[in-house]
CSV table of N, CA and C in Angstrom, one decimal:
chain,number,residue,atom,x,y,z
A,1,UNK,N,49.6,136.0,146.5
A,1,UNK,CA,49.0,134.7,146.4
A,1,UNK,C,48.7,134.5,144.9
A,2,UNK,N,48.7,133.3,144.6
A,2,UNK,CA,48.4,133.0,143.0
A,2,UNK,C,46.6,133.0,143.0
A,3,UNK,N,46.5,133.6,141.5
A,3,UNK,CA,44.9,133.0,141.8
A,3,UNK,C,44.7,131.6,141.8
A,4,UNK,N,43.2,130.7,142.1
A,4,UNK,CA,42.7,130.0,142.0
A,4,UNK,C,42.9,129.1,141.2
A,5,UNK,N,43.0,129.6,139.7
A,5,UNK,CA,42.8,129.0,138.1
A,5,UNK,C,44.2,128.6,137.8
A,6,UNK,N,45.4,129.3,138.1
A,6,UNK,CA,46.8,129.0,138.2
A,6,UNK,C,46.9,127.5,138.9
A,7,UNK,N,46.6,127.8,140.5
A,7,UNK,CA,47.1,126.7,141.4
A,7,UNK,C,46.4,126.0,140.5
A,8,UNK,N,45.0,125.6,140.3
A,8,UNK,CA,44.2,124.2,139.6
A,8,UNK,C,45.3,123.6,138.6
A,9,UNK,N,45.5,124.7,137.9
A,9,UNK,CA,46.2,124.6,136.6
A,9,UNK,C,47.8,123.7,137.1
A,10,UNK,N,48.7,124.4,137.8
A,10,UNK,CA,49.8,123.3,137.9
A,10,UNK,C,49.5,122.1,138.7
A,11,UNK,N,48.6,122.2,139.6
A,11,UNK,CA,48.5,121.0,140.8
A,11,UNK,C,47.8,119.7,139.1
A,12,UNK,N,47.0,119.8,138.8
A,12,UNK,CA,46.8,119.2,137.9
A,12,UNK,C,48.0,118.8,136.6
A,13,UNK,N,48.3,119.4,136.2
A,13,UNK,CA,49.8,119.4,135.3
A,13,UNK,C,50.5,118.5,136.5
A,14,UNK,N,50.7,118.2,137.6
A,14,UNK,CA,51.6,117.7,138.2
A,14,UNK,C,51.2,116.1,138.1
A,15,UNK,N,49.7,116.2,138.8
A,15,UNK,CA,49.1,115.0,138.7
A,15,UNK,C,49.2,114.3,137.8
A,16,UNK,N,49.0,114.5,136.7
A,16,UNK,CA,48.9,114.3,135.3
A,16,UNK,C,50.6,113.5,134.9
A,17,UNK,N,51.4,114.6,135.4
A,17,UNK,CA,52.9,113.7,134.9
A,17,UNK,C,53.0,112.7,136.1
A,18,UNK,N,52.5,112.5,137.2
A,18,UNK,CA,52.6,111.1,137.9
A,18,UNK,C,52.2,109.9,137.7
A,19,UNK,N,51.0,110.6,137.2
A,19,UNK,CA,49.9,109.7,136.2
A,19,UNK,C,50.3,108.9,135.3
A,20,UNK,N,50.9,109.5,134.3
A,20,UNK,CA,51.6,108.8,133.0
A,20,UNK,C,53.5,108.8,133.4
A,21,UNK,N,53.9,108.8,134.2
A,21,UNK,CA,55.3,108.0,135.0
A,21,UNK,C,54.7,107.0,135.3
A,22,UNK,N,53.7,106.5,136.5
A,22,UNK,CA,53.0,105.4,137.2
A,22,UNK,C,52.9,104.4,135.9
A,23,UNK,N,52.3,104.8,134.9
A,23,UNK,CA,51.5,104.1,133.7
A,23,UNK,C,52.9,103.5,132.9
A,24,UNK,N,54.1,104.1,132.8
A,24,UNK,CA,54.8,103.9,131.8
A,24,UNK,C,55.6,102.8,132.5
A,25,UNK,N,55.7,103.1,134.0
A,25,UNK,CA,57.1,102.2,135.0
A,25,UNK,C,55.8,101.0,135.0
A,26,UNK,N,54.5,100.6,134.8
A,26,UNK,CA,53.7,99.5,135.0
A,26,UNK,C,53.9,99.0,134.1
A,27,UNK,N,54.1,100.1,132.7
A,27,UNK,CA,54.2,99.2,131.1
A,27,UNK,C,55.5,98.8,130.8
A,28,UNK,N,56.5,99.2,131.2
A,28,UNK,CA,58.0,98.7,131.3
A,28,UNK,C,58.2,97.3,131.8
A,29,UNK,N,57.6,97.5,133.5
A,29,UNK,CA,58.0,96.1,134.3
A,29,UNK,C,57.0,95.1,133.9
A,30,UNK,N,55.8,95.6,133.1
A,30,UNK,CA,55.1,93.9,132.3
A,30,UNK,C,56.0,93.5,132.1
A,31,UNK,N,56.9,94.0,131.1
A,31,UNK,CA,57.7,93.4,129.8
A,31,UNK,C,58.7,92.6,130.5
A,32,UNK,N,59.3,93.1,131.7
A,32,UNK,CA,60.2,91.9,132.3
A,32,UNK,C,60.0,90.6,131.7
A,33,UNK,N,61.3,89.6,131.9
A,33,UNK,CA,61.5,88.4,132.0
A,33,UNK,C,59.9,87.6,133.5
A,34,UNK,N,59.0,87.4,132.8
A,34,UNK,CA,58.3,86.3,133.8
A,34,UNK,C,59.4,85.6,134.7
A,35,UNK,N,58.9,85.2,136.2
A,35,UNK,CA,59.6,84.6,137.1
A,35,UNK,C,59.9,82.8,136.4
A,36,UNK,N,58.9,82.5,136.2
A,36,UNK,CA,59.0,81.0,135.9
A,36,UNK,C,59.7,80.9,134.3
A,37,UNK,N,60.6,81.8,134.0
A,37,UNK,CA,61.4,81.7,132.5
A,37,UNK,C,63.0,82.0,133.6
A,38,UNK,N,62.8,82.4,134.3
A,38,UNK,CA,64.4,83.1,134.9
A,38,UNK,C,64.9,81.6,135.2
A,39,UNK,N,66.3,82.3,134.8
A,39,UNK,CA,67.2,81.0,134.7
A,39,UNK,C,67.2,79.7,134.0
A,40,UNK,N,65.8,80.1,133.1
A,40,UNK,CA,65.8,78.3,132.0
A,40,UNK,C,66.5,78.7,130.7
A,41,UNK,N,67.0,77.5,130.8
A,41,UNK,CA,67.4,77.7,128.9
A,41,UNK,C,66.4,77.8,127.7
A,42,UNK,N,66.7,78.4,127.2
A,42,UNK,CA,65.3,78.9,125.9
A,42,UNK,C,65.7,79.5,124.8
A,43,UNK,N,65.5,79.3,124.0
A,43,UNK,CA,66.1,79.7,122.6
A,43,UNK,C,65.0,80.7,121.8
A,44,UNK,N,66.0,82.1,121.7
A,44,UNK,CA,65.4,83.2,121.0
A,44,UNK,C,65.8,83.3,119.6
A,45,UNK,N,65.2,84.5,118.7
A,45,UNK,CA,65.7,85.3,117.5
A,45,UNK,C,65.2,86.8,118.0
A,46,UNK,N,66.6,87.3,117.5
A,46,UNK,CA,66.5,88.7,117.4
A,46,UNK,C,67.9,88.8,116.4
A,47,UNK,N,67.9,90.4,117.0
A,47,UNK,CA,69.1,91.0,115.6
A,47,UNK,C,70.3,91.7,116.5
A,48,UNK,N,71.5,91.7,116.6
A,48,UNK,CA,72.2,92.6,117.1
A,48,UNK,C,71.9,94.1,117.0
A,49,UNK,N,71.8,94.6,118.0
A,49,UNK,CA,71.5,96.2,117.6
A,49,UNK,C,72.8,97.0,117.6
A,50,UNK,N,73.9,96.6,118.0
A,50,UNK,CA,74.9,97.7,118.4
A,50,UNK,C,76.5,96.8,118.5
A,51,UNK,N,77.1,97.6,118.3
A,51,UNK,CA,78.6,97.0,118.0
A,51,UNK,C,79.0,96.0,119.3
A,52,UNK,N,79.3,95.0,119.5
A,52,UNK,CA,79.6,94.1,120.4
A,52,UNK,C,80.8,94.6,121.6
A,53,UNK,N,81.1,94.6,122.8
A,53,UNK,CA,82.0,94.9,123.5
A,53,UNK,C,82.8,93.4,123.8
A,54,UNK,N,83.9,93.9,123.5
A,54,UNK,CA,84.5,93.0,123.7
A,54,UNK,C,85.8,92.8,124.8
A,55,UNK,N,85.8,92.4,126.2
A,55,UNK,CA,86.2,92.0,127.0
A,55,UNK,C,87.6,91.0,126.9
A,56,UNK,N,88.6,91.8,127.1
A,56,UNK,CA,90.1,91.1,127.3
A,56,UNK,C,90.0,90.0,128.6
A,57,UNK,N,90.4,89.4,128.1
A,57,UNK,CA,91.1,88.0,129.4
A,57,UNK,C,91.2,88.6,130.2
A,58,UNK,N,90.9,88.2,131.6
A,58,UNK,CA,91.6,89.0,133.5
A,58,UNK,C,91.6,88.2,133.8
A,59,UNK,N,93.2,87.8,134.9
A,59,UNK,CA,93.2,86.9,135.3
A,59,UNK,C,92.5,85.3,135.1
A,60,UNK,N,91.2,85.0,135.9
A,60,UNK,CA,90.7,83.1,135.5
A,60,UNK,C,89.3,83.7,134.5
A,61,UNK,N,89.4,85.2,134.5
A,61,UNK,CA,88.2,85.1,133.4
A,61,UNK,C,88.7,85.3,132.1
A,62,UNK,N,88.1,84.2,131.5
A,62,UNK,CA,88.4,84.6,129.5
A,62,UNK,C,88.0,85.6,128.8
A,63,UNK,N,88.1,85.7,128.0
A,63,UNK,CA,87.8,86.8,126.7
A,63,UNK,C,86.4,86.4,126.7
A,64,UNK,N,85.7,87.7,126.8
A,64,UNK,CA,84.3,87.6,126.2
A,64,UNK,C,83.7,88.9,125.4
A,65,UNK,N,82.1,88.4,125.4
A,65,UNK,CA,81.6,89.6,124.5
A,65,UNK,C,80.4,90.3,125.4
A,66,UNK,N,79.9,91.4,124.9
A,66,UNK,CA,78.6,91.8,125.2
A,66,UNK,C,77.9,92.3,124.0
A,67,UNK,N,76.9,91.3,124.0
A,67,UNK,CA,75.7,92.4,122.7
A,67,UNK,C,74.6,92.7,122.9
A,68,UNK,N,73.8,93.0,122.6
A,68,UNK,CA,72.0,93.9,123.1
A,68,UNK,C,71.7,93.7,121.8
A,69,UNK,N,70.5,92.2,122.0
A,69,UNK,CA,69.6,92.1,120.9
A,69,UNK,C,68.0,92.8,120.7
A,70,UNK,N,67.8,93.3,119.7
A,70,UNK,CA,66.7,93.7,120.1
A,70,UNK,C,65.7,93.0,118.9
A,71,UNK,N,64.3,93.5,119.2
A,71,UNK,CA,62.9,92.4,118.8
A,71,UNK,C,63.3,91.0,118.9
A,72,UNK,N,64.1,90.8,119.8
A,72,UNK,CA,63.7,89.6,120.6
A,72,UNK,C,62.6,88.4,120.8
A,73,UNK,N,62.3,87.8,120.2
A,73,UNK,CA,61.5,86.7,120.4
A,73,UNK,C,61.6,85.3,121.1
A,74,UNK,N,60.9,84.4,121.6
A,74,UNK,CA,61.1,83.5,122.2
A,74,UNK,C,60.5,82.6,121.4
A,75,UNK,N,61.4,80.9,120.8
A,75,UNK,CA,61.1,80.1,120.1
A,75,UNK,C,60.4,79.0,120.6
A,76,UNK,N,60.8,79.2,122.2
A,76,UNK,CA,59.9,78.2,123.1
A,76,UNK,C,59.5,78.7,123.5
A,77,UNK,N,58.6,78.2,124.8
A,77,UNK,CA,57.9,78.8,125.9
A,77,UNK,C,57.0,80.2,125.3
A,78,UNK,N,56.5,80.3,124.1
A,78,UNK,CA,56.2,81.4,123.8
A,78,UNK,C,54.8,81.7,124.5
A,79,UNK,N,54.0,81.1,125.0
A,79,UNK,CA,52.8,81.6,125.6
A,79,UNK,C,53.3,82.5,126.6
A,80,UNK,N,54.5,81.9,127.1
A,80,UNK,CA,55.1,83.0,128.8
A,80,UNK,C,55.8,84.5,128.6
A,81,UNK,N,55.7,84.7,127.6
A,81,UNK,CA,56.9,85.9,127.4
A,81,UNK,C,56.7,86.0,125.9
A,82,UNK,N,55.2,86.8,125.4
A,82,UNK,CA,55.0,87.1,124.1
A,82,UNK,C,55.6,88.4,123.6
A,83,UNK,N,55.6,88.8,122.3
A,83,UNK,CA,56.0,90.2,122.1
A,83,UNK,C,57.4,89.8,121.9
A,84,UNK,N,57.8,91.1,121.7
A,84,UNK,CA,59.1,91.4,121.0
A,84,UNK,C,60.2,92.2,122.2
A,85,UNK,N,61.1,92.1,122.7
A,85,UNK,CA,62.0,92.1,123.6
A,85,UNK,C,63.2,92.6,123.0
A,86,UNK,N,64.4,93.4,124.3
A,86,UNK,CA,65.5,93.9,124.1
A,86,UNK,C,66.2,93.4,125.4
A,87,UNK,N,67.2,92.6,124.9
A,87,UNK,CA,68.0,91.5,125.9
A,87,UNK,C,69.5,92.0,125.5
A,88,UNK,N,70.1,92.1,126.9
A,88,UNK,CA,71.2,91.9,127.1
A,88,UNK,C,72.4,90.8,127.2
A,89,UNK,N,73.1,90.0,126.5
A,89,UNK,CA,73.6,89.1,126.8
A,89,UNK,C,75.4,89.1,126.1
A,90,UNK,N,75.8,87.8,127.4
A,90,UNK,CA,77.3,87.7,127.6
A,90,UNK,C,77.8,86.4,127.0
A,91,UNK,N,78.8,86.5,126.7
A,91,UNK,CA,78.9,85.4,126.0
A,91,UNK,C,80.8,85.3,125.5
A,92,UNK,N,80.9,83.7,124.9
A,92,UNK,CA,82.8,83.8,124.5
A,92,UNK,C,82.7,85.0,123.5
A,93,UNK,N,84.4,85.0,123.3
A,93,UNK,CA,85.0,86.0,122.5
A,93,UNK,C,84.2,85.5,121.1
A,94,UNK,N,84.8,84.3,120.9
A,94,UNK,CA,83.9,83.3,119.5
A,94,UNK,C,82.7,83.2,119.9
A,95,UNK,N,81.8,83.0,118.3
A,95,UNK,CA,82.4,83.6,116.8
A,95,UNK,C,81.9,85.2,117.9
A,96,UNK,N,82.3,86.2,116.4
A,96,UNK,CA,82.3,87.8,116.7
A,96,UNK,C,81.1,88.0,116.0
A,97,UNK,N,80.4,88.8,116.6
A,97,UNK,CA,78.7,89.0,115.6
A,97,UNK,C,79.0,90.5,115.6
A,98,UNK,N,78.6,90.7,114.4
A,98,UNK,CA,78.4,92.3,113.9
A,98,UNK,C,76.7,92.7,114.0
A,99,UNK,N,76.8,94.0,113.9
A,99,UNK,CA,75.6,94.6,114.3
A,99,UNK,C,75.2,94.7,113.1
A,100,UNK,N,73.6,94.0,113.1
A,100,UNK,CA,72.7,94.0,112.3
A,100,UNK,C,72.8,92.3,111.8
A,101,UNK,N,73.5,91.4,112.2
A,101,UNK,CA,73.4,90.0,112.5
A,101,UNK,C,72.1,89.1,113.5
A,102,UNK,N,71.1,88.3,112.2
A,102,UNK,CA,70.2,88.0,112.8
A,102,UNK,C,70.9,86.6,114.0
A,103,UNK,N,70.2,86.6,114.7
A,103,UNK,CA,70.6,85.3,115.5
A,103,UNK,C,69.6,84.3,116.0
A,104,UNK,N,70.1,83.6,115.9
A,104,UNK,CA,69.1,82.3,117.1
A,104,UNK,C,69.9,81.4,117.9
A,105,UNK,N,69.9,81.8,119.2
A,105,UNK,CA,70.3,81.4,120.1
A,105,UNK,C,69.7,80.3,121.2
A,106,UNK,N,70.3,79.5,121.8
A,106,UNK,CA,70.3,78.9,123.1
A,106,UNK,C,70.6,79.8,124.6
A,107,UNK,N,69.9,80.3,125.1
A,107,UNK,CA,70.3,81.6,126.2
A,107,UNK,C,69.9,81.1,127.4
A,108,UNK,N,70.4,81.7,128.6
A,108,UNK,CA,69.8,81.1,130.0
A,108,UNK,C,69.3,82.9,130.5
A,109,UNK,N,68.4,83.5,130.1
A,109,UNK,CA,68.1,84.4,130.6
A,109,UNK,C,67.7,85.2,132.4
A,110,UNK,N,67.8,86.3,132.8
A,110,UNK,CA,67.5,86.3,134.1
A,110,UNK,C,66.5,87.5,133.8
A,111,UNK,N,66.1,87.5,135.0
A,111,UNK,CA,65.6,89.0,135.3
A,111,UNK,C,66.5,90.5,135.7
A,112,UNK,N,65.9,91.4,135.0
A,112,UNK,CA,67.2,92.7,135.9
A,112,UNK,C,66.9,92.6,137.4
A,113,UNK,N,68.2,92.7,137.9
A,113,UNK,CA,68.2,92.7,139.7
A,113,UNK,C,68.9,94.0,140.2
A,114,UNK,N,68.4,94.6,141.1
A,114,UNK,CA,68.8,95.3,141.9
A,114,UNK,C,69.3,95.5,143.1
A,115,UNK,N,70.9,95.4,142.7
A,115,UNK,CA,71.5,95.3,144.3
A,115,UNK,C,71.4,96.8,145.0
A,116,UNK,N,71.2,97.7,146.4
A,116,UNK,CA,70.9,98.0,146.5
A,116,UNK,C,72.4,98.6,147.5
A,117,UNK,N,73.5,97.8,147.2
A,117,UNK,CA,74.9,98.3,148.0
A,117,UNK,C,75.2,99.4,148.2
A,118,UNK,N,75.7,100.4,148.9
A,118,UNK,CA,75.8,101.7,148.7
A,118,UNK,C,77.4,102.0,147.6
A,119,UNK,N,77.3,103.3,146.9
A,119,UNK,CA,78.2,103.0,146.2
A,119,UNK,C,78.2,102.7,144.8
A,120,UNK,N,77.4,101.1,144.6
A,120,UNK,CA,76.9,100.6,143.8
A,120,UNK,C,76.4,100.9,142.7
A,121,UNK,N,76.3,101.2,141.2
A,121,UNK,CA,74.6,101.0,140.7
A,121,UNK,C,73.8,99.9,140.8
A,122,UNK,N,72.5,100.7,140.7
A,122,UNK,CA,71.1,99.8,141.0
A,122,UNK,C,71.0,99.2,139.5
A,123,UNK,N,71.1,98.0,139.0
A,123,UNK,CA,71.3,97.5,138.0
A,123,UNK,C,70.0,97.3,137.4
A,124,UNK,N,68.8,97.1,138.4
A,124,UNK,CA,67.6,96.7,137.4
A,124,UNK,C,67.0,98.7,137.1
A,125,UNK,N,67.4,99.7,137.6
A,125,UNK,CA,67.3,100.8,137.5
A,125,UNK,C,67.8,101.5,136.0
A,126,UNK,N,69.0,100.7,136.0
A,126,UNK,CA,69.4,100.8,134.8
A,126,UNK,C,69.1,100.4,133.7
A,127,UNK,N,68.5,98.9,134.0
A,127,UNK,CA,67.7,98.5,132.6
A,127,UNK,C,66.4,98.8,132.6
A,128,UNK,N,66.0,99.1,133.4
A,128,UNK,CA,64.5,99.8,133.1
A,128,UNK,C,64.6,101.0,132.6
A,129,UNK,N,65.8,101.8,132.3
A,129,UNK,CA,66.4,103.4,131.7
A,129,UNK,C,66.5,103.0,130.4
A,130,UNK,N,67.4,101.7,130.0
A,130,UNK,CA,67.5,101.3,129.1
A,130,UNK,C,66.7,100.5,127.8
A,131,UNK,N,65.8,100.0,128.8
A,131,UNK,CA,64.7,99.3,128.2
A,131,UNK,C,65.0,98.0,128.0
A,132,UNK,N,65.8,97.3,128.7
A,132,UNK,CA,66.2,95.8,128.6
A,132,UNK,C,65.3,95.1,129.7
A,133,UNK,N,64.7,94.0,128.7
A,133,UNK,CA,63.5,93.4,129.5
A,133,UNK,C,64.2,92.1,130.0
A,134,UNK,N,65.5,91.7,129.8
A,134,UNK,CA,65.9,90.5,130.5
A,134,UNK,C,67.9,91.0,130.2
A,135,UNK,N,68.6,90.0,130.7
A,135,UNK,CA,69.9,89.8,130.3
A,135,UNK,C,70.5,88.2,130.8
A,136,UNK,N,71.1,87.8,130.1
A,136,UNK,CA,72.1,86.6,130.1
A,136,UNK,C,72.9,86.2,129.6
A,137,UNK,N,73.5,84.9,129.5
A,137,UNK,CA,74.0,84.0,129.1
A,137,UNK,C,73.9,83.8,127.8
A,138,UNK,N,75.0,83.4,126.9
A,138,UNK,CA,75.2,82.5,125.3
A,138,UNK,C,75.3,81.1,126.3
A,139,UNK,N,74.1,80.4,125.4
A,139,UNK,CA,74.7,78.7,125.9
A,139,UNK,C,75.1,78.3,124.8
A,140,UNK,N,74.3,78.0,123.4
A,140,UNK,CA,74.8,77.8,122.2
A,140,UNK,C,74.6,79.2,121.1
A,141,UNK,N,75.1,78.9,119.9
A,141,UNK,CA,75.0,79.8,118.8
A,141,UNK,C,73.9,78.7,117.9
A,142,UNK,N,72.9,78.4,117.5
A,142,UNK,CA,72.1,78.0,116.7
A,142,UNK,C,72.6,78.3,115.4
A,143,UNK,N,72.2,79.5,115.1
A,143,UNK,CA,72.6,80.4,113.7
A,143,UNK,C,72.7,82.0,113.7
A,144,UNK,N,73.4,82.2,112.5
A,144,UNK,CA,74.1,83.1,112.6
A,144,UNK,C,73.9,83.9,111.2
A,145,UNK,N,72.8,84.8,110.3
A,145,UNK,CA,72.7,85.4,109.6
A,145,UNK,C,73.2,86.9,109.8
A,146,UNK,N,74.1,87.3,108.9
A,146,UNK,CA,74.8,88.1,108.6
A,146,UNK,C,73.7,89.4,107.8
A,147,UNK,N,73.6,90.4,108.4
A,147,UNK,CA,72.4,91.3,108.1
A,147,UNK,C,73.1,93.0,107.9
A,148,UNK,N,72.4,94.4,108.0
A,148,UNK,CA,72.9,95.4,108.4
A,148,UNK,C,71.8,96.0,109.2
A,149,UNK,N,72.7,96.6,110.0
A,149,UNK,CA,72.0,97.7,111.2
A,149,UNK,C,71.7,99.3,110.8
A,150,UNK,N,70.4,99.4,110.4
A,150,UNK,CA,69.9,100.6,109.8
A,150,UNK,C,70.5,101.5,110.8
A,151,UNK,N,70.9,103.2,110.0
A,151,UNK,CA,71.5,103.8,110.9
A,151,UNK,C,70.7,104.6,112.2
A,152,UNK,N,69.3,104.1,111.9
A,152,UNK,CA,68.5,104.8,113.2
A,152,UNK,C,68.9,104.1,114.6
A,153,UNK,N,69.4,102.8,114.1
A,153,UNK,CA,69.8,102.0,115.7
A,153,UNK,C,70.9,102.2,116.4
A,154,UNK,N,71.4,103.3,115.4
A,154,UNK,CA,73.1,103.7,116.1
A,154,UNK,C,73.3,104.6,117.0
């Protein structure tokens, strides 16, 4: 048998890491995209953080891109979704944005969703790993400041 002062000792240590998991998955899913912003168009600034992926033509789909902006802000709606944000978004091949390019965009943002298909990844599982508090859509390019990506973001 273990003594007494042991068991207290890990049962506690256990508690304690559920404790601050519970606290961190509550402070994560604040940060989500608000329900009443999903799916509107809204125009942000942030910075490219990472080299753009860029998607060949298939079949009826065109060339496109993927970039992850991060400190994210919202130019409208700002009372609904304050703070600084890390968004995922898809968009044409044109123009090509380099990492560490400030932007302001026109975006139709969503929430991460979680399909739950077997087989599947759980997608909003993944952005909560990732720390992406929305992803979507390029509707327009506003502007386009040409910047550099410090090497800590790489």
């Amino acid at each position: 048998m273990f003594p007494l002062r042991t068991t207290l000792g890990v049962v506690s240590l256990v508690l304690a890491g559920l404790l601050l998991s519970q606290w961190f998955l509550n402070h994560q899913l604040a940060n989500w995209l608000p329900l009443s912003l999903n799916g509107v168009p809204v125009v942000v600034a942030g910075q490219v953080a990472d080299l753009p992926v860029l998607r060949p033509a298939q079949g009826h789909r065109p060339a496109s891109q993927v970039i992850e902006l991060t400190s994210v802000t919202l130019q409208t709606f700002t009372s609904l979704w304050p703070g600084t944000h890390r968004v995922r978004l898809y968009g044409d091949a044109e123009p090509v944005f380099h990492p560490g390019d400030k932007l302001r965009l026109r975006v139709r943002l969503l929430r991460p969703r979680g399909f739950a298909n077997q087989g599947s990844p759980d997608m909003a599982r993944l952005a909560l790993a990732r720390g992406e508090d929305a992803s979507g859509s390029i509707v327009a390019l506003l502007e386009q400041t040409p910047g550099f990506a410090p090497v800590d973001q790489w």
